[in-house]
Short mmCIF file of C-alpha atoms in Angstrom, two decimals:
data_model
loop_
_atom_site.label_atom_id
_atom_site.label_comp_id
_atom_site.label_asym_id
_atom_site.label_seq_id
_atom_site.Cartn_x
_atom_site.Cartn_y
_atom_site.Cartn_z
CA MET G 1 25.91 54.51 93.02
CA PRO G 2 26.28 53.22 96.74
CA GLY G 3 28.88 50.94 98.14
CA THR G 4 31.13 53.09 95.59
CA GLU G 5 32.39 55.88 98.47
CA ILE G 6 35.25 55.95 99.55
CA ARG G 7 35.87 57.17 103.01
CA PRO G 8 38.92 58.56 104.62
CA PHE G 9 40.11 56.79 107.77
CA ARG G 10 42.25 57.30 110.78
CA VAL G 11 43.69 54.28 112.67
CA ASP G 12 43.20 54.99 116.53
CA VAL G 13 43.59 51.06 118.64
CA PRO G 14 41.86 52.16 121.32
CA GLN G 15 43.59 52.23 124.77
CA ALA G 16 42.66 48.93 126.42
CA ALA G 17 43.42 46.71 122.76
CA LEU G 18 46.98 47.95 124.02
CA GLU G 19 47.04 47.26 126.93
CA ASP G 20 45.70 43.87 126.38
CA LEU G 21 48.15 42.94 124.49
CA ALA G 22 51.27 44.31 126.94
CA HIS G 23 49.58 41.54 129.05
CA ARG G 24 49.44 38.80 127.03
CA LEU G 25 53.19 39.68 126.16
CA ARG G 26 54.16 39.73 130.59
CA THR G 27 52.15 36.71 131.07
CA ALA G 28 53.35 34.94 127.86
CA GLN G 29 54.15 30.52 128.53
CA TRP G 30 57.57 29.62 126.40
CA PRO G 31 57.85 26.29 124.94
CA ASP G 32 60.88 23.87 125.79
CA GLU G 33 62.86 23.73 123.58
CA LEU G 34 65.70 21.22 122.90
CA PRO G 35 69.41 22.96 123.69
CA GLY G 36 71.54 23.22 121.02
CA VAL G 37 69.25 22.52 117.73
CA ALA G 38 69.63 26.26 116.85
CA ASP G 39 67.08 26.78 114.14
CA SER G 40 66.79 23.67 112.64
CA TYR G 41 63.48 22.78 114.85
CA GLY G 42 62.27 26.19 113.41
CA VAL G 43 62.45 29.87 115.21
CA PRO G 44 64.03 29.48 118.40
CA ASN G 45 63.40 31.11 121.83
CA GLN G 46 66.00 33.28 121.70
CA ARG G 47 64.62 35.10 118.93
CA VAL G 48 60.51 35.78 119.17
CA ARG G 49 61.78 36.11 123.51
CA ARG G 50 64.10 39.95 121.79
CA LEU G 51 60.90 40.25 119.61
CA ALA G 52 58.69 40.33 122.53
CA ASP G 53 60.51 42.20 124.98
CA TYR G 54 61.04 45.36 122.07
CA TRP G 55 57.58 45.05 121.24
CA LEU G 56 56.21 44.97 124.76
CA ASN G 57 59.48 47.52 126.36
CA SER G 58 60.41 49.44 123.74
CA PHE G 59 58.36 49.59 120.40
CA ASP G 60 55.66 52.71 120.86
CA TRP G 61 52.43 51.71 118.79
CA ARG G 62 51.31 55.73 119.25
CA ALA G 63 54.44 56.83 118.07
CA PHE G 64 54.36 54.08 115.15
CA GLU G 65 50.44 55.51 114.79
CA ALA G 66 51.42 59.07 113.83
CA ARG G 67 53.14 57.90 111.22
CA LEU G 68 50.49 55.85 109.71
CA ASN G 69 48.56 58.92 110.03
CA ALA G 70 50.55 61.51 108.64
CA HIS G 71 49.45 60.10 104.83
CA PRO G 72 46.09 59.96 103.26
CA GLN G 73 44.48 56.80 103.87
CA PHE G 74 40.88 55.76 102.91
CA VAL G 75 38.85 52.98 103.15
CA THR G 76 35.70 51.94 100.09
CA GLU G 77 33.72 48.61 99.85
CA ILE G 78 34.84 46.41 97.43
CA ASP G 79 33.15 42.97 96.03
CA GLY G 80 31.74 43.65 99.56
CA GLU G 81 34.86 43.31 101.58
CA ASP G 82 36.39 46.72 102.69
CA ILE G 83 39.02 47.94 101.25
CA HIS G 84 41.55 49.98 103.26
CA PHE G 85 44.23 52.22 101.64
CA LEU G 86 46.95 55.06 101.51
CA HIS G 87 46.28 56.98 98.69
CA VAL G 88 49.30 59.77 98.81
CA ARG G 89 49.50 62.24 95.66
CA SER G 90 52.64 64.13 94.25
CA SER G 91 52.83 67.86 93.44
CA ARG G 92 53.56 66.91 90.33
CA PRO G 93 50.83 67.58 87.21
CA ASP G 94 52.56 64.74 85.52
CA ALA G 95 53.09 62.24 87.89
CA THR G 96 52.28 58.36 87.08
CA PRO G 97 50.05 56.39 89.24
CA LEU G 98 50.93 52.84 90.72
CA VAL G 99 49.54 50.27 93.22
CA LEU G 100 51.65 48.86 95.37
CA THR G 101 50.70 45.13 97.44
CA HIS G 102 52.01 43.58 99.69
CA GLY G 103 52.53 40.30 100.77
CA TRP G 104 52.08 37.69 104.23
CA PRO G 105 54.01 37.81 106.02
CA GLY G 106 54.24 42.06 105.72
CA SER G 107 51.62 44.89 104.96
CA ILE G 108 51.47 48.60 103.79
CA VAL G 109 54.53 49.08 106.14
CA GLU G 110 56.70 47.47 103.64
CA TYR G 111 55.97 50.84 101.19
CA LEU G 112 56.14 53.15 103.85
CA ASP G 113 60.00 54.32 102.79
CA VAL G 114 59.44 54.28 99.10
CA ILE G 115 56.76 57.31 99.42
CA ALA G 116 58.69 60.98 99.72
CA PRO G 117 61.39 59.64 97.28
CA LEU G 118 58.77 58.54 94.66
CA THR G 119 56.42 61.34 95.01
CA GLU G 120 58.73 64.27 95.99
CA PRO G 121 61.76 63.53 94.01
CA GLU G 122 64.83 65.95 93.84
CA SER G 123 65.26 66.04 91.11
CA ALA G 124 62.48 67.62 88.35
CA ASP G 125 64.06 64.83 85.65
CA GLN G 126 63.00 61.72 87.78
CA PRO G 127 59.61 60.51 87.19
CA ALA G 128 56.40 61.41 90.00
CA PHE G 129 54.17 58.59 90.56
CA HIS G 130 50.64 58.68 93.00
CA LEU G 131 50.62 55.58 94.86
CA VAL G 132 47.45 53.82 96.29
CA ILE G 133 49.14 50.74 98.60
CA PRO G 134 46.47 48.65 100.02
CA SER G 135 46.19 46.58 102.41
CA LEU G 136 45.06 43.36 101.04
CA PRO G 137 41.86 41.72 102.14
CA GLY G 138 41.84 39.86 105.71
CA PHE G 139 45.15 41.94 105.90
CA GLY G 140 45.63 44.96 108.49
CA PHE G 141 42.41 47.49 108.07
CA SER G 142 41.05 45.67 105.35
CA GLY G 143 40.10 43.70 108.23
CA PRO G 144 39.12 39.71 108.17
CA THR G 145 37.26 38.99 104.81
CA ARG G 146 33.76 38.10 105.00
CA SER G 147 33.71 35.78 102.02
CA THR G 148 36.16 33.20 100.05
CA GLY G 149 38.16 34.06 96.87
CA TRP G 150 39.92 35.84 97.79
CA GLY G 151 43.13 34.92 96.21
CA ARG G 152 45.55 36.34 93.91
CA HIS G 153 42.83 36.76 91.29
CA ARG G 154 39.83 38.74 93.29
CA THR G 155 41.99 40.80 94.60
CA ALA G 156 43.66 41.80 90.83
CA ARG G 157 39.96 42.15 89.97
CA ALA G 158 38.90 44.44 93.53
CA TRP G 159 42.68 46.70 92.28
CA VAL G 160 41.46 47.69 89.01
CA GLU G 161 37.89 47.99 90.05
CA LEU G 162 40.21 50.38 92.70
CA MET G 163 42.34 52.09 90.19
CA HIS G 164 39.45 53.22 88.34
CA ARG G 165 37.44 53.95 90.84
CA LEU G 166 39.92 56.99 91.87
CA GLY G 167 39.96 57.92 88.89
CA TYR G 168 43.22 55.84 87.07
CA ARG G 169 42.62 54.69 83.97
CA ARG G 170 46.56 54.19 83.06
CA TYR G 171 48.25 53.26 86.34
CA GLY G 172 51.45 51.28 87.55
CA ALA G 173 51.46 47.41 89.31
CA VAL G 174 53.66 47.42 92.19
CA GLY G 175 54.08 43.99 93.87
CA ASN G 176 56.71 42.25 96.56
CA ASP G 177 55.97 38.57 97.64
CA GLY G 178 52.22 38.38 97.45
CA GLY G 179 51.30 41.39 95.51
CA SER G 180 54.70 39.51 92.59
CA MET G 181 51.36 37.37 92.40
CA ILE G 182 48.56 40.71 92.48
CA SER G 183 50.48 43.07 90.04
CA PRO G 184 50.91 41.08 86.78
CA GLU G 185 46.92 39.80 86.71
CA VAL G 186 46.37 43.07 87.66
CA GLY G 187 48.14 43.83 83.86
CA TRP G 188 46.61 40.53 82.88
CA LEU G 189 42.88 42.02 83.47
CA ASP G 190 43.44 45.58 82.63
CA THR G 191 45.93 45.54 79.45
CA ASP G 192 44.98 48.86 78.70
CA GLY G 193 45.34 50.24 81.33
CA VAL G 194 48.21 49.57 82.82
CA ILE G 195 51.91 50.38 81.08
CA GLY G 196 53.83 48.20 83.22
CA VAL G 197 54.47 45.82 85.86
CA HIS G 198 57.03 45.65 88.13
CA VAL G 199 58.16 43.37 90.82
CA THR G 200 60.57 41.76 93.23
CA GLN G 201 60.37 38.16 92.21
CA LEU G 202 58.50 36.27 88.72
CA PHE G 203 57.58 32.79 91.24
CA SER G 204 57.86 30.72 88.08
CA PHE G 205 58.71 27.15 88.04
CA PRO G 206 60.18 24.34 86.17
CA SER G 207 57.44 23.00 84.42
CA GLY G 208 59.02 19.27 84.50
CA ASP G 209 60.00 19.11 80.71
CA PRO G 210 63.81 17.74 81.00
CA ALA G 211 64.33 20.20 78.21
CA GLU G 212 63.82 23.40 80.29
CA PHE G 213 67.10 22.83 82.82
CA GLU G 214 69.73 22.05 79.76
CA GLY G 215 72.54 24.90 79.83
CA LEU G 216 71.37 27.42 82.46
CA ASP G 217 73.84 28.76 83.50
CA GLU G 218 76.33 28.64 87.91
CA ALA G 219 73.87 31.37 88.55
CA ASP G 220 70.70 29.69 87.32
CA LEU G 221 71.43 26.36 88.43
CA ALA G 222 72.27 27.84 92.01
CA ALA G 223 68.87 29.84 92.14
CA LEU G 224 67.69 25.88 91.94
CA LYS G 225 69.56 24.44 94.51
CA HIS G 226 68.07 27.52 96.71
CA LEU G 227 64.57 26.60 96.04
CA GLU G 228 64.90 23.38 96.57
CA TRP G 229 66.41 23.98 99.57
CA PHE G 230 63.81 26.04 100.81
CA TYR G 231 61.39 23.74 100.03
CA ALA G 232 62.87 20.71 102.18
CA ASN G 233 63.00 23.08 104.78
CA LYS G 234 60.86 26.14 104.77
CA PHE G 235 57.94 25.27 102.97
CA SER G 236 56.02 23.88 106.06
CA PHE G 237 54.15 27.61 106.13
CA ASN G 238 52.73 27.40 103.05
CA ALA G 239 51.42 23.46 103.17
CA LEU G 240 49.43 24.31 106.53
CA HIS G 241 47.60 27.90 105.31
CA SER G 242 46.75 25.89 101.57
CA GLN G 243 45.36 23.09 103.57
CA GLN G 244 44.44 24.21 107.22
CA PRO G 245 44.16 28.17 107.79
CA GLN G 246 41.01 27.39 110.50
CA THR G 247 43.57 25.18 112.22
CA LEU G 248 45.76 27.66 112.90
CA ALA G 249 43.98 30.65 113.39
CA PHE G 250 43.60 29.66 117.10
CA ALA G 251 46.78 29.98 118.61
CA LEU G 252 47.37 33.14 115.98
CA ALA G 253 44.43 34.71 117.35
CA ASP G 254 44.58 33.90 121.04
CA SER G 255 48.34 34.72 121.49
CA PRO G 256 50.28 37.61 119.87
CA VAL G 257 53.17 35.14 120.47
CA GLY G 258 51.97 32.29 118.95
CA LEU G 259 51.22 35.62 116.28
CA LEU G 260 55.37 36.79 116.24
CA GLY G 261 56.70 33.43 116.46
CA TRP G 262 54.78 32.07 113.67
CA ASN G 263 55.30 35.20 111.25
CA ALA G 264 59.06 35.78 112.41
CA GLN G 265 60.11 32.43 109.26
CA LEU G 266 59.35 34.77 107.43
CA PHE G 267 61.36 37.84 108.86
CA GLY G 268 65.22 38.13 107.20
CA GLU G 269 67.60 37.84 110.84
CA SER G 270 68.74 41.78 109.15
CA LEU G 271 65.88 42.99 109.90
CA ASP G 272 65.50 45.59 112.32
CA ASP G 273 63.08 44.74 115.33
CA GLU G 274 60.39 48.17 114.39
CA PHE G 275 59.71 46.86 111.19
CA VAL G 276 58.90 43.41 111.94
CA VAL G 277 57.24 44.53 115.14
CA ALA G 278 55.28 47.00 113.45
CA ASN G 279 54.14 44.53 110.52
CA VAL G 280 53.12 41.71 113.51
CA ALA G 281 51.25 44.62 115.37
CA ILE G 282 49.23 45.59 112.84
CA TYR G 283 47.70 42.05 112.53
CA TRP G 284 47.45 41.26 115.88
CA LEU G 285 45.77 44.39 116.35
CA THR G 286 43.41 44.05 113.54
CA ARG G 287 42.47 40.57 114.76
CA THR G 288 43.94 39.94 111.25
CA GLY G 289 46.30 36.86 111.64
CA ALA G 290 44.24 34.33 110.86
CA SER G 291 42.18 36.14 108.29
CA SER G 292 45.47 36.73 106.22
CA ILE G 293 46.73 33.39 106.01
CA ARG G 294 43.51 32.29 103.89
CA PHE G 295 45.05 33.89 100.85
CA TYR G 296 47.02 30.49 100.73
CA TYR G 297 44.05 28.77 100.57
CA GLU G 298 41.60 30.60 97.87
CA ASP G 299 44.97 30.98 95.84
CA ALA G 300 45.64 26.88 96.10
CA HIS G 301 41.97 25.50 95.74
CA ALA G 302 41.86 28.57 92.74
CA THR G 303 39.57 27.32 89.52
CA GLU G 304 40.09 30.60 87.50
CA GLN G 305 43.83 30.80 85.78
CA PRO G 306 45.01 32.80 82.75
CA SER G 307 45.25 31.21 79.39
CA GLY G 308 49.48 32.14 78.27
CA PRO G 309 51.46 34.62 79.69
CA THR G 310 51.28 37.29 80.50
CA THR G 311 51.48 40.54 77.91
CA THR G 312 52.47 43.24 79.77
CA PRO G 313 55.53 45.42 79.84
CA THR G 314 57.58 43.86 82.88
CA GLY G 315 60.16 44.51 85.18
CA LEU G 316 62.30 42.16 87.92
CA ALA G 317 64.62 43.16 90.31
CA MET G 318 65.57 40.80 92.23
CA PHE G 319 67.98 41.07 95.81
CA ALA G 320 69.85 39.27 97.13
CA GLY G 321 68.86 36.28 99.75
CA ASP G 322 65.35 36.08 98.58
CA PHE G 323 63.95 34.09 96.04
CA GLN G 324 66.46 33.83 92.93
CA SER G 325 63.86 34.49 90.20
CA ILE G 326 64.83 32.08 86.69
CA ARG G 327 65.14 33.75 83.57
CA ARG G 328 63.99 30.88 81.34
CA PHE G 329 61.15 30.14 83.58
CA ALA G 330 59.75 33.55 83.13
CA GLU G 331 59.87 34.36 80.26
CA ARG G 332 56.93 31.48 79.48
CA ASP G 333 55.05 32.46 82.41
CA HIS G 334 55.32 36.30 81.21
CA ALA G 335 56.12 37.19 77.50
CA ASN G 336 57.15 40.52 77.99
CA ILE G 337 59.63 41.15 80.30
CA VAL G 338 61.34 44.62 79.66
CA SER G 339 64.02 45.47 82.49
CA TRP G 340 65.96 42.40 83.95
CA ASN G 341 68.23 43.45 87.29
CA SER G 342 69.79 41.34 90.04
CA TYR G 343 70.55 43.59 93.18
CA GLY G 344 73.23 41.87 95.54
CA GLY G 345 75.56 43.35 98.54
CA ALA G 346 74.17 44.88 102.07
CA THR G 347 70.62 42.63 101.39
CA ALA G 348 72.22 39.30 101.01
CA GLY G 349 71.74 39.25 105.04
CA GLY G 350 73.51 36.84 107.13
CA GLY G 351 72.87 33.37 106.31
CA ALA G 352 70.88 29.89 104.98
CA ASN G 353 67.40 31.22 107.35
CA ASP G 354 68.01 34.85 106.79
CA ALA G 355 65.76 36.03 103.10
CA GLY G 356 68.01 39.57 103.21
CA GLY G 357 66.42 41.73 100.41
CA HIS G 358 62.52 40.57 100.22
CA TYR G 359 61.24 43.49 102.17
CA ALA G 360 63.20 46.07 99.56
CA ALA G 361 61.45 48.64 99.80
CA HIS G 362 62.92 48.95 103.54
CA GLU G 363 66.33 47.58 102.61
CA ALA G 364 67.43 48.56 99.96
CA THR G 365 65.46 51.82 99.67
CA ASP G 366 67.25 53.86 97.37
CA VAL G 367 68.08 50.83 94.97
CA LEU G 368 64.22 49.94 94.50
CA VAL G 369 63.41 53.40 93.95
CA ALA G 370 65.72 54.35 91.21
CA ASP G 371 64.95 50.47 89.72
CA ILE G 372 61.39 51.94 89.70
CA ARG G 373 61.71 54.76 88.43
CA ASN G 374 64.22 53.99 85.57
CA PHE G 375 61.44 51.23 84.92
CA TYR G 376 58.82 53.18 84.01
CA ALA G 377 61.08 55.72 82.83
CA GLY G 378 60.73 54.32 79.71
CA LEU G 379 56.91 53.53 79.27
CA ILE G 380 55.14 56.34 80.63
#
């Protein structure tokens, strides 16, 4: 069928683009900063300067490019957009297909560390998986979107088409951040095909009914308190993305330091510089810093909403320092939660502004892999 071709893809950034990037980093103009305010006004100069210095003097794009190209990559057109994805098949004939979805300001980089243990587990007793890891429309190597409407619902429809196009009629959906919103939608759309949805956040919020708050335990009350703090101190990105993404687009498209500062606000301070810079570099070198944030606008202005809770078996693995889901609210939106695990420890991060554990596939790879395995082992 015309337009359904799956084409091999290889990352090959022109050297001129890398040289232009280096020039912009060397000649960046830095903002003034008030003394002694730390991060109370936003991401501080010191952090962005350190990351920019790492990007310019230590980060090896060609080595990272080779790491990406070590995995099979493809592009196919779905609903008028080019969709880039990694497709790594297990050698095991009993492997179960999974589609893994990232969010903003993450990318396919989020899931590189889980590829080997999920596709080729050390023990034959552990389930194996074929992995499909797409770049969201308007993100990274999927390129800037050429049409409106690419929020969670349209993306979920594209993912169902992608999995069917690859020949997968029975599969699982895994997600983090924006992927934790898209993956349940995939299960909603393809109830006969999706065997289970595994996410690291269930974004279910109070409805406004006072009765919902009666009898909440201490952990739930702490989760509500953290959510209130996040809304009061860190939610400006969502408001701007949802209302005026094009206004911000000029700065993100013109300045790698501007892009670095904006995206770094949601990369935990305990994350390694390599991971942060690799993610931001993909946005810069694909010119998708601006198009990626349109996801929020499209979602905020979507008229399409599912009616009733999801019914696909759902599993949650949440990590200390990240968004803390509240089961009472989650069960209102997801009627078939079969696994609910909370992890803490080293992933808790270093402070209020450090969302440690948000990138669990990178920060707590073994823990997340084990949770995914256990969840799907009960469904296969």
